Amino acid sequence: ERALAAALAVVGANEALNRRRSATWGFRLEVGVGAAAGQIVVGRIGPAERSELGVLGDPINVAARLVARAAPGEALLTASVYTRLASAVRADMLGRSAVRGRDGELDIYRIAVLEERT
């Protein structure tokens, strides 16, 4: 829930920035969000003198593919994420779709409203 709320906050902050600056800049920054759940590995990658923090795993690939598909201001979720957040999020199912780098198809949902938690 917190990760998705943070992602949606980024989308909202980007929209606020666009309202303030797009006329001055002459363009808009566009942001979409993708969320997937599952096991990942986090750690240092590369030789010690040039290593950097890396995150690997199927959910990373899937989330990146969803980001690439997301329209500006849109948040796309896999069914596993939507199932975990169903009490806090209302979403529309977009359908089943193949994701490059992965076998099979995934159910993909688009966030409609983030409900306030009490």
mmCIF file of C-alpha atoms in Angstrom:
data_model
loop_
_atom_site.group_PDB
_atom_site.id
_atom_site.type_symbol
_atom_site.label_atom_id
_atom_site.label_comp_id
_atom_site.label_asym_id
_atom_site.label_seq_id
_atom_site.Cartn_x
_atom_site.Cartn_y
_atom_site.Cartn_z
ATOM 1 C CA GLU A 1 0.000 0.000 0.000
ATOM 2 C CA ARG A 2 2.751 2.459 0.928
ATOM 3 C CA ALA A 3 4.697 1.769 -2.276
ATOM 4 C CA LEU A 4 1.635 2.347 -4.424
ATOM 5 C CA ALA A 5 0.689 5.473 -2.453
ATOM 6 C CA ALA A 6 4.224 6.788 -3.000
ATOM 7 C CA ALA A 7 4.041 6.047 -6.726
ATOM 8 C CA LEU A 8 0.711 7.842 -7.016
ATOM 9 C CA ALA A 9 2.162 10.750 -5.029
ATOM 10 C CA VAL A 10 4.915 11.019 -7.654
ATOM 11 C CA VAL A 11 2.255 11.159 -10.382
ATOM 12 C CA GLY A 12 0.377 13.858 -8.423
ATOM 13 C CA ALA A 13 3.521 15.880 -7.748
ATOM 14 C CA ASN A 14 4.425 15.678 -11.429
ATOM 15 C CA GLU A 15 0.998 16.998 -12.388
ATOM 16 C CA ALA A 16 1.375 19.885 -9.922
ATOM 17 C CA LEU A 17 4.788 20.658 -11.422
ATOM 18 C CA ASN A 18 3.294 20.645 -14.908
ATOM 19 C CA ARG A 19 0.548 23.072 -13.837
ATOM 20 C CA ARG A 20 3.202 25.471 -12.547
ATOM 21 C CA ARG A 21 5.887 25.105 -15.213
ATOM 22 C CA SER A 22 4.624 23.690 -18.522
ATOM 23 C CA ALA A 23 3.773 27.131 -19.978
ATOM 24 C CA THR A 24 7.266 28.402 -19.093
ATOM 25 C CA TRP A 25 9.023 25.278 -20.333
ATOM 26 C CA GLY A 26 6.894 24.812 -23.431
ATOM 27 C CA PHE A 27 6.418 21.100 -22.701
ATOM 28 C CA ARG A 28 4.974 18.766 -20.057
ATOM 29 C CA LEU A 29 6.757 16.006 -18.145
ATOM 30 C CA GLU A 30 4.714 12.813 -18.351
ATOM 31 C CA VAL A 31 4.836 10.032 -15.737
ATOM 32 C CA GLY A 32 3.111 6.660 -15.596
ATOM 33 C CA VAL A 33 3.399 3.986 -12.904
ATOM 34 C CA GLY A 34 3.637 0.183 -12.956
ATOM 35 C CA ALA A 35 3.437 -2.110 -9.926
ATOM 36 C CA ALA A 36 4.152 -5.836 -9.618
ATOM 37 C CA ALA A 37 4.773 -8.030 -6.569
ATOM 38 C CA GLY A 38 7.040 -10.984 -5.919
ATOM 39 C CA GLN A 39 10.523 -12.001 -4.893
ATOM 40 C CA ILE A 40 13.430 -9.756 -5.815
ATOM 41 C CA VAL A 41 17.138 -9.636 -5.039
ATOM 42 C CA VAL A 42 18.817 -6.396 -3.961
ATOM 43 C CA GLY A 43 22.576 -6.015 -3.760
ATOM 44 C CA ARG A 44 25.799 -4.671 -5.188
ATOM 45 C CA ILE A 45 26.485 -5.508 -8.836
ATOM 46 C CA GLY A 46 29.850 -5.244 -10.561
ATOM 47 C CA PRO A 47 33.476 -5.029 -9.458
ATOM 48 C CA ALA A 48 34.192 -3.314 -6.131
ATOM 49 C CA GLU A 49 35.667 -0.174 -7.731
ATOM 50 C CA ARG A 50 32.585 0.359 -9.951
ATOM 51 C CA SER A 51 29.806 -1.488 -8.187
ATOM 52 C CA GLU A 52 26.339 -0.077 -7.899
ATOM 53 C CA LEU A 53 23.157 -1.085 -6.155
ATOM 54 C CA GLY A 54 21.018 -3.352 -8.305
ATOM 55 C CA VAL A 55 17.541 -4.824 -8.036
ATOM 56 C CA LEU A 56 16.769 -7.992 -9.995
ATOM 57 C CA GLY A 57 13.776 -10.252 -10.382
ATOM 58 C CA ASP A 58 10.640 -10.949 -12.382
ATOM 59 C CA PRO A 59 8.577 -8.246 -10.603
ATOM 60 C CA ILE A 60 11.147 -5.634 -11.648
ATOM 61 C CA ASN A 61 10.840 -6.666 -15.299
ATOM 62 C CA VAL A 62 7.034 -6.760 -15.137
ATOM 63 C CA ALA A 63 6.784 -3.355 -13.408
ATOM 64 C CA ALA A 64 9.115 -1.828 -16.009
ATOM 65 C CA ARG A 65 6.941 -3.228 -18.818
ATOM 66 C CA LEU A 66 3.833 -1.776 -17.152
ATOM 67 C CA VAL A 67 5.500 1.630 -16.835
ATOM 68 C CA ALA A 68 6.237 1.512 -20.565
ATOM 69 C CA ARG A 69 2.541 0.834 -21.264
ATOM 70 C CA ALA A 70 1.112 3.335 -18.792
ATOM 71 C CA ALA A 71 -0.359 6.505 -20.202
ATOM 72 C CA PRO A 72 0.619 9.802 -18.564
ATOM 73 C CA GLY A 73 -0.837 9.926 -15.050
ATOM 74 C CA GLU A 74 -1.899 6.280 -15.186
ATOM 75 C CA ALA A 75 -1.065 3.515 -12.701
ATOM 76 C CA LEU A 76 -1.078 -0.089 -13.947
ATOM 77 C CA LEU A 77 -1.048 -3.092 -11.599
ATOM 78 C CA THR A 78 -0.723 -6.833 -11.942
ATOM 79 C CA ALA A 79 -3.512 -8.992 -10.532
ATOM 80 C CA SER A 80 -1.310 -10.036 -7.601
ATOM 81 C CA VAL A 81 -0.886 -6.399 -6.547
ATOM 82 C CA TYR A 82 -4.553 -5.597 -7.062
ATOM 83 C CA THR A 83 -5.604 -8.625 -4.991
ATOM 84 C CA ARG A 84 -3.409 -7.473 -2.095
ATOM 85 C CA LEU A 85 -4.787 -3.912 -2.275
ATOM 86 C CA ALA A 86 -8.432 -4.567 -3.187
ATOM 87 C CA SER A 87 -9.700 -3.060 0.080
ATOM 88 C CA ALA A 88 -7.822 0.216 -0.539
ATOM 89 C CA VAL A 89 -7.923 0.541 -4.311
ATOM 90 C CA ARG A 90 -10.611 0.522 -6.930
ATOM 91 C CA ALA A 91 -9.301 -0.530 -10.333
ATOM 92 C CA ASP A 92 -10.567 -1.454 -13.780
ATOM 93 C CA MET A 93 -9.321 -4.622 -15.447
ATOM 94 C CA LEU A 94 -7.775 -3.769 -18.800
ATOM 95 C CA GLY A 95 -7.471 -7.411 -19.842
ATOM 96 C CA ARG A 96 -4.877 -10.132 -20.216
ATOM 97 C CA SER A 97 -1.620 -9.313 -21.915
ATOM 98 C CA ALA A 98 1.733 -10.887 -22.659
ATOM 99 C CA VAL A 99 4.763 -9.217 -21.112
ATOM 100 C CA ARG A 100 8.095 -9.343 -22.916
ATOM 101 C CA GLY A 101 10.654 -11.479 -21.105
ATOM 102 C CA ARG A 102 8.005 -13.570 -19.369
ATOM 103 C CA ASP A 103 6.018 -16.696 -20.249
ATOM 104 C CA GLY A 104 2.231 -16.501 -20.276
ATOM 105 C CA GLU A 105 -0.107 -13.576 -19.892
ATOM 106 C CA LEU A 106 -0.941 -11.338 -16.946
ATOM 107 C CA ASP A 107 -4.188 -9.689 -15.895
ATOM 108 C CA ILE A 108 -3.536 -5.952 -15.908
ATOM 109 C CA TYR A 109 -5.534 -3.424 -13.896
ATOM 110 C CA ARG A 110 -5.663 0.377 -14.021
ATOM 111 C CA ILE A 111 -6.178 2.346 -10.792
ATOM 112 C CA ALA A 112 -9.421 4.258 -10.707
ATOM 113 C CA VAL A 113 -9.358 5.720 -7.169
ATOM 114 C CA LEU A 114 -7.071 5.407 -4.162
ATOM 115 C CA GLU A 115 -9.490 5.157 -1.213
ATOM 116 C CA GLU A 116 -8.711 6.993 2.017
ATOM 117 C CA ARG A 117 -7.825 4.597 4.848
ATOM 118 C CA THR A 118 -9.323 5.246 8.283
#
